Amino acid sequence: MSNFNWCHGPSCHEKHTVDRVRGVKGSKVLRTRKVPINRWNENTIWRFFCSTQCQLDFATYHCAEFLEERYPRTEALETPINDPKKTNMGYRWNDWEITVDETRQR
Ligand SMILES: [Zn+2]
């Protein structure tokens, strides 16, 4: 196993920063950043991304297809509750006591 990942940000190689510049004079490129794997990121999502922006770019590009294909939600979920009871005057949403009805199946 290598000790780094190439950043998974789909536009990492298009961001104009000096540390991404590689190659010899006359044929320079902007290259995807390497993300070193270390004890701070080895068990987190940060081993795949060089920055918050690259993580957001990835989510924007791939989250919708991932959720729609792998975890489609075709109907709403529901939690059975007892009839809500007013506490205080009931002027705000949190002036209601809402409890789960454990006798009904979920
Ligand atoms: Zn990146």
PDB file of N, CA and C and ligand atoms in Angstrom:
ATOM      1  N   MET A   1       0.842  -1.195   0.000  1.00  0.00           N
ATOM      2  CA  MET A   1       0.000   0.000   0.000  1.00  0.00           C
ATOM      3  C   MET A   1       0.875   1.243   0.000  1.00  0.00           C
ATOM      4  N   SER A   2       0.513   2.215  -0.845  1.00  0.00           N
ATOM      5  CA  SER A   2       1.332   3.419  -0.894  1.00  0.00           C
ATOM      6  C   SER A   2       1.031   4.309   0.309  1.00  0.00           C
ATOM      7  N   ASN A   3       1.915   5.237   0.544  1.00  0.00           N
ATOM      8  CA  ASN A   3       1.726   6.113   1.698  1.00  0.00           C
ATOM      9  C   ASN A   3       1.118   7.455   1.315  1.00  0.00           C
ATOM     10  N   PHE A   4       0.471   7.472   0.144  1.00  0.00           N
ATOM     11  CA  PHE A   4      -0.237   8.688  -0.240  1.00  0.00           C
ATOM     12  C   PHE A   4      -1.395   8.334  -1.164  1.00  0.00           C
ATOM     13  N   ASN A   5      -2.333   9.248  -1.292  1.00  0.00           N
ATOM     14  CA  ASN A   5      -3.383   9.175  -2.303  1.00  0.00           C
ATOM     15  C   ASN A   5      -3.255  10.407  -3.184  1.00  0.00           C
ATOM     16  N   TRP A   6      -3.622  10.267  -4.446  1.00  0.00           N
ATOM     17  CA  TRP A   6      -3.829  11.456  -5.249  1.00  0.00           C
ATOM     18  C   TRP A   6      -5.149  12.056  -4.796  1.00  0.00           C
ATOM     19  N   CYS A   7      -5.208  13.358  -4.640  1.00  0.00           N
ATOM     20  CA  CYS A   7      -6.427  14.020  -4.196  1.00  0.00           C
ATOM     21  C   CYS A   7      -7.578  13.625  -5.118  1.00  0.00           C
ATOM     22  N   HIS A   8      -8.719  13.318  -4.520  1.00  0.00           N
ATOM     23  CA  HIS A   8      -9.890  12.903  -5.297  1.00  0.00           C
ATOM     24  C   HIS A   8     -10.732  14.081  -5.786  1.00  0.00           C
ATOM     25  N   GLY A   9     -10.319  15.299  -5.487  1.00  0.00           N
ATOM     26  CA  GLY A   9     -11.045  16.471  -5.990  1.00  0.00           C
ATOM     27  C   GLY A   9     -11.026  16.462  -7.516  1.00  0.00           C
ATOM     28  N   PRO A  10     -12.202  16.508  -8.151  1.00  0.00           N
ATOM     29  CA  PRO A  10     -12.248  16.409  -9.611  1.00  0.00           C
ATOM     30  C   PRO A  10     -11.599  17.592 -10.333  1.00  0.00           C
ATOM     31  N   SER A  11     -11.427  18.712  -9.612  1.00  0.00           N
ATOM     32  CA  SER A  11     -10.822  19.891 -10.240  1.00  0.00           C
ATOM     33  C   SER A  11      -9.508  20.274  -9.570  1.00  0.00           C
ATOM     34  N   CYS A  12      -8.958  19.380  -8.773  1.00  0.00           N
ATOM     35  CA  CYS A  12      -7.714  19.690  -8.049  1.00  0.00           C
ATOM     36  C   CYS A  12      -6.627  20.163  -9.017  1.00  0.00           C
ATOM     37  N   HIS A  13      -6.531  19.511 -10.171  1.00  0.00           N
ATOM     38  CA  HIS A  13      -5.476  19.812 -11.143  1.00  0.00           C
ATOM     39  C   HIS A  13      -5.745  21.077 -11.955  1.00  0.00           C
ATOM     40  N   GLU A  14      -6.867  21.745 -11.677  1.00  0.00           N
ATOM     41  CA  GLU A  14      -7.186  22.982 -12.407  1.00  0.00           C
ATOM     42  C   GLU A  14      -7.011  24.217 -11.544  1.00  0.00           C
ATOM     43  N   LYS A  15      -6.680  24.021 -10.271  1.00  0.00           N
ATOM     44  CA  LYS A  15      -6.539  25.157  -9.367  1.00  0.00           C
ATOM     45  C   LYS A  15      -5.144  25.766  -9.521  1.00  0.00           C
ATOM     46  N   HIS A  16      -5.123  27.081  -9.611  1.00  0.00           N
ATOM     47  CA  HIS A  16      -3.884  27.784  -9.917  1.00  0.00           C
ATOM     48  C   HIS A  16      -3.074  28.083  -8.671  1.00  0.00           C
ATOM     49  N   THR A  17      -2.321  27.100  -8.204  1.00  0.00           N
ATOM     50  CA  THR A  17      -1.404  27.319  -7.092  1.00  0.00           C
ATOM     51  C   THR A  17      -0.025  26.822  -7.497  1.00  0.00           C
ATOM     52  N   VAL A  18       0.988  27.480  -6.996  1.00  0.00           N
ATOM     53  CA  VAL A  18       2.370  27.174  -7.379  1.00  0.00           C
ATOM     54  C   VAL A  18       2.753  25.744  -7.008  1.00  0.00           C
ATOM     55  N   ASP A  19       2.226  25.237  -5.879  1.00  0.00           N
ATOM     56  CA  ASP A  19       2.627  23.891  -5.461  1.00  0.00           C
ATOM     57  C   ASP A  19       2.087  22.804  -6.386  1.00  0.00           C
ATOM     58  N   ARG A  20       1.164  23.132  -7.272  1.00  0.00           N
ATOM     59  CA  ARG A  20       0.655  22.142  -8.233  1.00  0.00           C
ATOM     60  C   ARG A  20       1.441  22.159  -9.543  1.00  0.00           C
ATOM     61  N   VAL A  21       2.296  23.124  -9.736  1.00  0.00           N
ATOM     62  CA  VAL A  21       3.044  23.237 -10.991  1.00  0.00           C
ATOM     63  C   VAL A  21       4.123  22.161 -11.040  1.00  0.00           C
ATOM     64  N   ARG A  22       4.139  21.413 -12.115  1.00  0.00           N
ATOM     65  CA  ARG A  22       5.130  20.356 -12.323  1.00  0.00           C
ATOM     66  C   ARG A  22       5.616  20.419 -13.767  1.00  0.00           C
ATOM     67  N   GLY A  23       6.691  19.689 -14.056  1.00  0.00           N
ATOM     68  CA  GLY A  23       7.189  19.574 -15.423  1.00  0.00           C
ATOM     69  C   GLY A  23       8.345  20.518 -15.714  1.00  0.00           C
ATOM     70  N   VAL A  24       8.933  20.302 -16.891  1.00  0.00           N
ATOM     71  CA  VAL A  24      10.087  21.104 -17.294  1.00  0.00           C
ATOM     72  C   VAL A  24       9.619  22.354 -18.041  1.00  0.00           C
ATOM     73  N   LYS A  25      10.514  23.321 -18.105  1.00  0.00           N
ATOM     74  CA  LYS A  25      10.223  24.586 -18.768  1.00  0.00           C
ATOM     75  C   LYS A  25       9.699  24.320 -20.190  1.00  0.00           C
ATOM     76  N   GLY A  26       8.632  24.995 -20.537  1.00  0.00           N
ATOM     77  CA  GLY A  26       8.068  24.810 -21.878  1.00  0.00           C
ATOM     78  C   GLY A  26       6.970  23.769 -21.924  1.00  0.00           C
ATOM     79  N   SER A  27       6.920  22.889 -20.914  1.00  0.00           N
ATOM     80  CA  SER A  27       5.800  21.930 -20.876  1.00  0.00           C
ATOM     81  C   SER A  27       5.337  21.716 -19.437  1.00  0.00           C
ATOM     82  N   LYS A  28       5.037  22.824 -18.792  1.00  0.00           N
ATOM     83  CA  LYS A  28       4.551  22.794 -17.407  1.00  0.00           C
ATOM     84  C   LYS A  28       3.094  22.357 -17.348  1.00  0.00           C
ATOM     85  N   VAL A  29       2.723  21.754 -16.234  1.00  0.00           N
ATOM     86  CA  VAL A  29       1.332  21.353 -16.012  1.00  0.00           C
ATOM     87  C   VAL A  29       0.938  21.697 -14.580  1.00  0.00           C
ATOM     88  N   LEU A  30      -0.363  21.785 -14.362  1.00  0.00           N
ATOM     89  CA  LEU A  30      -0.907  21.802 -13.003  1.00  0.00           C
ATOM     90  C   LEU A  30      -1.298  20.367 -12.699  1.00  0.00           C
ATOM     91  N   ARG A  31      -0.773  19.799 -11.615  1.00  0.00           N
ATOM     92  CA  ARG A  31      -1.006  18.390 -11.302  1.00  0.00           C
ATOM     93  C   ARG A  31      -1.810  18.250 -10.009  1.00  0.00           C
ATOM     94  N   THR A  32      -2.648  17.242  -9.997  1.00  0.00           N
ATOM     95  CA  THR A  32      -3.373  16.871  -8.780  1.00  0.00           C
ATOM     96  C   THR A  32      -2.390  16.737  -7.617  1.00  0.00           C
ATOM     97  N   ARG A  33      -2.790  17.255  -6.462  1.00  0.00           N
ATOM     98  CA  ARG A  33      -1.914  17.162  -5.285  1.00  0.00           C
ATOM     99  C   ARG A  33      -1.875  15.748  -4.721  1.00  0.00           C
ATOM    100  N   LYS A  34      -0.729  15.382  -4.148  1.00  0.00           N
ATOM    101  CA  LYS A  34      -0.616  14.150  -3.367  1.00  0.00           C
ATOM    102  C   LYS A  34      -1.092  14.439  -1.955  1.00  0.00           C
ATOM    103  N   VAL A  35      -1.805  13.489  -1.372  1.00  0.00           N
ATOM    104  CA  VAL A  35      -2.221  13.627   0.021  1.00  0.00           C
ATOM    105  C   VAL A  35      -1.481  12.560   0.825  1.00  0.00           C
ATOM    106  N   PRO A  36      -0.471  12.958   1.583  1.00  0.00           N
ATOM    107  CA  PRO A  36       0.249  11.987   2.395  1.00  0.00           C
ATOM    108  C   PRO A  36      -0.671  11.361   3.443  1.00  0.00           C
ATOM    109  N   ILE A  37      -0.589  10.049   3.605  1.00  0.00           N
ATOM    110  CA  ILE A  37      -1.399   9.375   4.629  1.00  0.00           C
ATOM    111  C   ILE A  37      -0.562   9.297   5.898  1.00  0.00           C
ATOM    112  N   ASN A  38      -1.127   9.823   6.973  1.00  0.00           N
ATOM    113  CA  ASN A  38      -0.400   9.843   8.238  1.00  0.00           C
ATOM    114  C   ASN A  38      -1.365   9.513   9.374  1.00  0.00           C
ATOM    115  N   ARG A  39      -0.866   9.561  10.580  1.00  0.00           N
ATOM    116  CA  ARG A  39      -1.706   9.120  11.702  1.00  0.00           C
ATOM    117  C   ARG A  39      -2.866  10.066  11.990  1.00  0.00           C
ATOM    118  N   TRP A  40      -2.814  11.273  11.445  1.00  0.00           N
ATOM    119  CA  TRP A  40      -3.922  12.212  11.674  1.00  0.00           C
ATOM    120  C   TRP A  40      -5.072  12.007  10.695  1.00  0.00           C
ATOM    121  N   ASN A  41      -4.770  11.495   9.502  1.00  0.00           N
ATOM    122  CA  ASN A  41      -5.846  11.368   8.517  1.00  0.00           C
ATOM    123  C   ASN A  41      -6.125   9.930   8.080  1.00  0.00           C
ATOM    124  N   GLU A  42      -5.347   8.965   8.562  1.00  0.00           N
ATOM    125  CA  GLU A  42      -5.446   7.607   8.016  1.00  0.00           C
ATOM    126  C   GLU A  42      -6.833   6.983   8.163  1.00  0.00           C
ATOM    127  N   ASN A  43      -7.583   7.360   9.168  1.00  0.00           N
ATOM    128  CA  ASN A  43      -8.917   6.785   9.348  1.00  0.00           C
ATOM    129  C   ASN A  43     -10.031   7.791   9.085  1.00  0.00           C
ATOM    130  N   THR A  44      -9.719   8.835   8.369  1.00  0.00           N
ATOM    131  CA  THR A  44     -10.721   9.862   8.083  1.00  0.00           C
ATOM    132  C   THR A  44     -10.836  10.082   6.579  1.00  0.00           C
ATOM    133  N   ILE A  45     -11.843  10.852   6.210  1.00  0.00           N
ATOM    134  CA  ILE A  45     -12.045  11.163   4.791  1.00  0.00           C
ATOM    135  C   ILE A  45     -10.926  12.048   4.264  1.00  0.00           C
ATOM    136  N   TRP A  46     -10.163  12.667   5.177  1.00  0.00           N
ATOM    137  CA  TRP A  46      -9.110  13.601   4.764  1.00  0.00           C
ATOM    138  C   TRP A  46      -7.927  12.915   4.131  1.00  0.00           C
ATOM    139  N   ARG A  47      -7.885  11.585   4.139  1.00  0.00           N
ATOM    140  CA  ARG A  47      -6.804  10.909   3.418  1.00  0.00           C
ATOM    141  C   ARG A  47      -7.053  10.944   1.908  1.00  0.00           C
ATOM    142  N   PHE A  48      -8.236  11.367   1.489  1.00  0.00           N
ATOM    143  CA  PHE A  48      -8.567  11.410   0.064  1.00  0.00           C
ATOM    144  C   PHE A  48      -8.559  12.820  -0.527  1.00  0.00           C
ATOM    145  N   PHE A  49      -8.506  13.837   0.321  1.00  0.00           N
ATOM    146  CA  PHE A  49      -8.644  15.205  -0.180  1.00  0.00           C
ATOM    147  C   PHE A  49      -7.548  16.111   0.363  1.00  0.00           C
ATOM    148  N   CYS A  50      -7.076  17.033  -0.498  1.00  0.00           N
ATOM    149  CA  CYS A  50      -6.030  17.963  -0.078  1.00  0.00           C
ATOM    150  C   CYS A  50      -6.607  19.194   0.594  1.00  0.00           C
ATOM    151  N   SER A  51      -7.920  19.437   0.398  1.00  0.00           N
ATOM    152  CA  SER A  51      -8.510  20.664   0.942  1.00  0.00           C
ATOM    153  C   SER A  51     -10.017  20.504   1.080  1.00  0.00           C
ATOM    154  N   THR A  52     -10.613  21.410   1.825  1.00  0.00           N
ATOM    155  CA  THR A  52     -12.068  21.428   1.960  1.00  0.00           C
ATOM    156  C   THR A  52     -12.720  21.675   0.603  1.00  0.00           C
ATOM    157  N   GLN A  53     -12.123  22.546  -0.203  1.00  0.00           N
ATOM    158  CA  GLN A  53     -12.697  22.839  -1.518  1.00  0.00           C
ATOM    159  C   GLN A  53     -12.725  21.585  -2.387  1.00  0.00           C
ATOM    160  N   CYS A  54     -11.655  20.801  -2.377  1.00  0.00           N
ATOM    161  CA  CYS A  54     -11.635  19.578  -3.183  1.00  0.00           C
ATOM    162  C   CYS A  54     -12.673  18.583  -2.663  1.00  0.00           C
ATOM    163  N   GLN A  55     -12.868  18.525  -1.348  1.00  0.00           N
ATOM    164  CA  GLN A  55     -13.889  17.630  -0.792  1.00  0.00           C
ATOM    165  C   GLN A  55     -15.278  18.086  -1.241  1.00  0.00           C
ATOM    166  N   LEU A  56     -15.528  19.410  -1.196  1.00  0.00           N
ATOM    167  CA  LEU A  56     -16.821  19.943  -1.636  1.00  0.00           C
ATOM    168  C   LEU A  56     -17.042  19.698  -3.128  1.00  0.00           C
ATOM    169  N   ASP A  57     -15.993  19.899  -3.915  1.00  0.00           N
ATOM    170  CA  ASP A  57     -16.095  19.648  -5.358  1.00  0.00           C
ATOM    171  C   ASP A  57     -16.486  18.195  -5.604  1.00  0.00           C
ATOM    172  N   PHE A  58     -15.850  17.285  -4.878  1.00  0.00           N
ATOM    173  CA  PHE A  58     -16.144  15.863  -5.044  1.00  0.00           C
ATOM    174  C   PHE A  58     -17.600  15.575  -4.691  1.00  0.00           C
ATOM    175  N   ALA A  59     -18.054  16.130  -3.576  1.00  0.00           N
ATOM    176  CA  ALA A  59     -19.439  15.903  -3.135  1.00  0.00           C
ATOM    177  C   ALA A  59     -20.415  16.446  -4.174  1.00  0.00           C
ATOM    178  N   THR A  60     -20.122  17.633  -4.686  1.00  0.00           N
ATOM    179  CA  THR A  60     -21.004  18.235  -5.685  1.00  0.00           C
ATOM    180  C   THR A  60     -21.066  17.374  -6.937  1.00  0.00           C
ATOM    181  N   TYR A  61     -19.928  16.873  -7.381  1.00  0.00           N
ATOM    182  CA  TYR A  61     -19.880  16.067  -8.603  1.00  0.00           C
ATOM    183  C   TYR A  61     -20.508  14.693  -8.412  1.00  0.00           C
ATOM    184  N   HIS A  62     -20.211  14.050  -7.290  1.00  0.00           N
ATOM    185  CA  HIS A  62     -20.512  12.627  -7.179  1.00  0.00           C
ATOM    186  C   HIS A  62     -21.590  12.251  -6.176  1.00  0.00           C
ATOM    187  N   CYS A  63     -21.922  13.143  -5.264  1.00  0.00           N
ATOM    188  CA  CYS A  63     -22.870  12.773  -4.211  1.00  0.00           C
ATOM    189  C   CYS A  63     -24.242  12.425  -4.773  1.00  0.00           C
ATOM    190  N   ALA A  64     -24.733  13.212  -5.696  1.00  0.00           N
ATOM    191  CA  ALA A  64     -26.074  12.977  -6.228  1.00  0.00           C
ATOM    192  C   ALA A  64     -26.160  11.604  -6.877  1.00  0.00           C
ATOM    193  N   GLU A  65     -25.197  11.272  -7.737  1.00  0.00           N
ATOM    194  CA  GLU A  65     -25.256   9.968  -8.405  1.00  0.00           C
ATOM    195  C   GLU A  65     -25.095   8.841  -7.394  1.00  0.00           C
ATOM    196  N   PHE A  66     -24.229   9.045  -6.416  1.00  0.00           N
ATOM    197  CA  PHE A  66     -24.018   8.022  -5.398  1.00  0.00           C
ATOM    198  C   PHE A  66     -25.296   7.776  -4.606  1.00  0.00           C
ATOM    199  N   LEU A  67     -25.939   8.850  -4.159  1.00  0.00           N
ATOM    200  CA  LEU A  67     -27.158   8.705  -3.360  1.00  0.00           C
ATOM    201  C   LEU A  67     -28.297   8.125  -4.191  1.00  0.00           C
ATOM    202  N   GLU A  68     -28.444   8.601  -5.408  1.00  0.00           N
ATOM    203  CA  GLU A  68     -29.539   8.125  -6.247  1.00  0.00           C
ATOM    204  C   GLU A  68     -29.363   6.663  -6.635  1.00  0.00           C
ATOM    205  N   GLU A  69     -28.129   6.258  -6.906  1.00  0.00           N
ATOM    206  CA  GLU A  69     -27.897   4.888  -7.365  1.00  0.00           C
ATOM    207  C   GLU A  69     -27.752   3.891  -6.218  1.00  0.00           C
ATOM    208  N   ARG A  70     -27.025   4.258  -5.192  1.00  0.00           N
ATOM    209  CA  ARG A  70     -26.751   3.311  -4.112  1.00  0.00           C
ATOM    210  C   ARG A  70     -27.790   3.359  -2.992  1.00  0.00           C
ATOM    211  N   TYR A  71     -28.313   4.530  -2.702  1.00  0.00           N
ATOM    212  CA  TYR A  71     -29.244   4.680  -1.582  1.00  0.00           C
ATOM    213  C   TYR A  71     -30.482   5.456  -2.011  1.00  0.00           C
ATOM    214  N   PRO A  72     -31.211   4.951  -3.013  1.00  0.00           N
ATOM    215  CA  PRO A  72     -32.388   5.692  -3.450  1.00  0.00           C
ATOM    216  C   PRO A  72     -33.429   5.776  -2.340  1.00  0.00           C
ATOM    217  N   ARG A  73     -34.076   6.923  -2.201  1.00  0.00           N
ATOM    218  CA  ARG A  73     -35.170   7.072  -1.235  1.00  0.00           C
ATOM    219  C   ARG A  73     -36.418   7.359  -2.045  1.00  0.00           C
ATOM    220  N   THR A  74     -37.262   6.330  -2.158  1.00  0.00           N
ATOM    221  CA  THR A  74     -38.439   6.450  -3.007  1.00  0.00           C
ATOM    222  C   THR A  74     -39.687   6.800  -2.205  1.00  0.00           C
ATOM    223  N   GLU A  75     -39.572   6.746  -0.879  1.00  0.00           N
ATOM    224  CA  GLU A  75     -40.706   7.150  -0.051  1.00  0.00           C
ATOM    225  C   GLU A  75     -40.192   7.730   1.260  1.00  0.00           C
ATOM    226  N   ALA A  76     -41.049   8.535   1.897  1.00  0.00           N
ATOM    227  CA  ALA A  76     -40.657   9.173   3.152  1.00  0.00           C
ATOM    228  C   ALA A  76     -40.597   8.135   4.264  1.00  0.00           C
ATOM    229  N   LEU A  77     -39.707   8.347   5.236  1.00  0.00           N
ATOM    230  CA  LEU A  77     -39.666   7.516   6.435  1.00  0.00           C
ATOM    231  C   LEU A  77     -40.547   8.171   7.487  1.00  0.00           C
ATOM    232  N   GLU A  78     -41.073   7.372   8.414  1.00  0.00           N
ATOM    233  CA  GLU A  78     -41.918   7.918   9.465  1.00  0.00           C
ATOM    234  C   GLU A  78     -41.576   7.280  10.799  1.00  0.00           C
ATOM    235  N   THR A  79     -41.678   8.051  11.867  1.00  0.00           N
ATOM    236  CA  THR A  79     -41.501   7.571  13.223  1.00  0.00           C
ATOM    237  C   THR A  79     -42.837   7.706  13.939  1.00  0.00           C
ATOM    238  N   PRO A  80     -43.425   6.611  14.424  1.00  0.00           N
ATOM    239  CA  PRO A  80     -44.700   6.711  15.134  1.00  0.00           C
ATOM    240  C   PRO A  80     -44.538   7.511  16.428  1.00  0.00           C
ATOM    241  N   ILE A  81     -45.442   8.456  16.668  1.00  0.00           N
ATOM    242  CA  ILE A  81     -45.377   9.273  17.888  1.00  0.00           C
ATOM    243  C   ILE A  81     -46.735   9.295  18.575  1.00  0.00           C
ATOM    244  N   ASN A  82     -46.706   9.633  19.840  1.00  0.00           N
ATOM    245  CA  ASN A  82     -47.933   9.889  20.586  1.00  0.00           C
ATOM    246  C   ASN A  82     -48.449  11.266  20.186  1.00  0.00           C
ATOM    247  N   ASP A  83     -49.729  11.535  20.426  1.00  0.00           N
ATOM    248  CA  ASP A  83     -50.260  12.860  20.100  1.00  0.00           C
ATOM    249  C   ASP A  83     -49.433  13.922  20.829  1.00  0.00           C
ATOM    250  N   PRO A  84     -48.907  14.910  20.106  1.00  0.00           N
ATOM    251  CA  PRO A  84     -48.094  15.948  20.747  1.00  0.00           C
ATOM    252  C   PRO A  84     -48.876  16.695  21.818  1.00  0.00           C
ATOM    253  N   LYS A  85     -48.179  17.004  22.933  1.00  0.00           N
ATOM    254  CA  LYS A  85     -48.801  17.753  24.024  1.00  0.00           C
ATOM    255  C   LYS A  85     -48.179  19.130  24.106  1.00  0.00           C
ATOM    256  N   LYS A  86     -49.039  20.149  24.276  1.00  0.00           N
ATOM    257  CA  LYS A  86     -48.552  21.512  24.429  1.00  0.00           C
ATOM    258  C   LYS A  86     -47.877  21.679  25.780  1.00  0.00           C
ATOM    259  N   THR A  87     -46.720  22.301  25.764  1.00  0.00           N
ATOM    260  CA  THR A  87     -46.100  22.739  27.014  1.00  0.00           C
ATOM    261  C   THR A  87     -46.048  24.252  26.896  1.00  0.00           C
ATOM    262  N   ASN A  88     -45.927  24.977  27.971  1.00  0.00           N
ATOM    263  CA  ASN A  88     -46.001  26.448  27.930  1.00  0.00           C
ATOM    264  C   ASN A  88     -47.243  26.863  27.143  1.00  0.00           C
ATOM    265  N   MET A  89     -47.098  27.833  26.246  1.00  0.00           N
ATOM    266  CA  MET A  89     -48.257  28.328  25.502  1.00  0.00           C
ATOM    267  C   MET A  89     -48.343  27.755  24.093  1.00  0.00           C
ATOM    268  N   GLY A  90     -47.335  27.040  23.705  1.00  0.00           N
ATOM    269  CA  GLY A  90     -47.377  26.454  22.376  1.00  0.00           C
ATOM    270  C   GLY A  90     -47.150  27.464  21.260  1.00  0.00           C
ATOM    271  N   TYR A  91     -46.416  28.560  21.551  1.00  0.00           N
ATOM    272  CA  TYR A  91     -46.163  29.569  20.516  1.00  0.00           C
ATOM    273  C   TYR A  91     -45.010  29.185  19.592  1.00  0.00           C
ATOM    274  N   ARG A  92     -44.115  28.403  20.121  1.00  0.00           N
ATOM    275  CA  ARG A  92     -42.955  28.035  19.301  1.00  0.00           C
ATOM    276  C   ARG A  92     -42.979  26.534  19.045  1.00  0.00           C
ATOM    277  N   TRP A  93     -42.240  26.107  18.016  1.00  0.00           N
ATOM    278  CA  TRP A  93     -42.231  24.693  17.652  1.00  0.00           C
ATOM    279  C   TRP A  93     -41.730  23.826  18.799  1.00  0.00           C
ATOM    280  N   ASN A  94     -40.853  24.368  19.640  1.00  0.00           N
ATOM    281  CA  ASN A  94     -40.306  23.540  20.717  1.00  0.00           C
ATOM    282  C   ASN A  94     -41.120  23.640  21.995  1.00  0.00           C
ATOM    283  N   ASP A  95     -42.320  24.260  21.922  1.00  0.00           N
ATOM    284  CA  ASP A  95     -43.231  24.280  23.067  1.00  0.00           C
ATOM    285  C   ASP A  95     -44.124  23.045  23.070  1.00  0.00           C
ATOM    286  N   TRP A  96     -43.832  22.109  22.225  1.00  0.00           N
ATOM    287  CA  TRP A  96     -44.606  20.888  22.139  1.00  0.00           C
ATOM    288  C   TRP A  96     -43.759  19.717  22.619  1.00  0.00           C
ATOM    289  N   GLU A  97     -44.391  18.863  23.407  1.00  0.00           N
ATOM    290  CA  GLU A  97     -43.697  17.641  23.828  1.00  0.00           C
ATOM    291  C   GLU A  97     -44.044  16.537  22.830  1.00  0.00           C
ATOM    292  N   ILE A  98     -43.048  16.068  22.148  1.00  0.00           N
ATOM    293  CA  ILE A  98     -43.244  15.011  21.158  1.00  0.00           C
ATOM    294  C   ILE A  98     -42.470  13.788  21.618  1.00  0.00           C
ATOM    295  N   THR A  99     -43.195  12.671  21.833  1.00  0.00           N
ATOM    296  CA  THR A  99     -42.549  11.441  22.276  1.00  0.00           C
ATOM    297  C   THR A  99     -42.844  10.315  21.301  1.00  0.00           C
ATOM    298  N   VAL A 100     -41.893   9.414  21.195  1.00  0.00           N
ATOM    299  CA  VAL A 100     -42.024   8.272  20.295  1.00  0.00           C
ATOM    300  C   VAL A 100     -43.011   7.272  20.915  1.00  0.00           C
ATOM    301  N   ASP A 101     -43.905   6.757  20.084  1.00  0.00           N
ATOM    302  CA  ASP A 101     -44.832   5.721  20.526  1.00  0.00           C
ATOM    303  C   ASP A 101     -44.160   4.367  20.329  1.00  0.00           C
ATOM    304  N   GLU A 102     -43.633   3.831  21.441  1.00  0.00           N
ATOM    305  CA  GLU A 102     -42.872   2.578  21.357  1.00  0.00           C
ATOM    306  C   GLU A 102     -43.772   1.381  21.104  1.00  0.00           C
ATOM    307  N   THR A 103     -45.104   1.536  21.287  1.00  0.00           N
ATOM    308  CA  THR A 103     -45.999   0.394  21.117  1.00  0.00           C
ATOM    309  C   THR A 103     -46.285   0.107  19.645  1.00  0.00           C
ATOM    310  N   ARG A 104     -46.066   1.097  18.799  1.00  0.00           N
ATOM    311  CA  ARG A 104     -46.295   0.869  17.360  1.00  0.00           C
ATOM    312  C   ARG A 104     -44.972   0.513  16.691  1.00  0.00           C
ATOM    313  N   GLN A 105     -45.061  -0.398  15.752  1.00  0.00           N
ATOM    314  CA  GLN A 105     -43.858  -0.826  15.057  1.00  0.00           C
ATOM    315  C   GLN A 105     -43.315   0.266  14.165  1.00  0.00           C
ATOM    316  N   ARG A 106     -42.004   0.313  14.052  1.00  0.00           N
ATOM    317  CA  ARG A 106     -41.386   1.234  13.121  1.00  0.00           C
ATOM    318  C   ARG A 106     -41.088   0.522  11.834  1.00  0.00           C
TER     319      ARG A 106
HETATM  320 ZN    ZN B   1      -7.156  18.576  -4.131  1.00  0.00          ZN
END
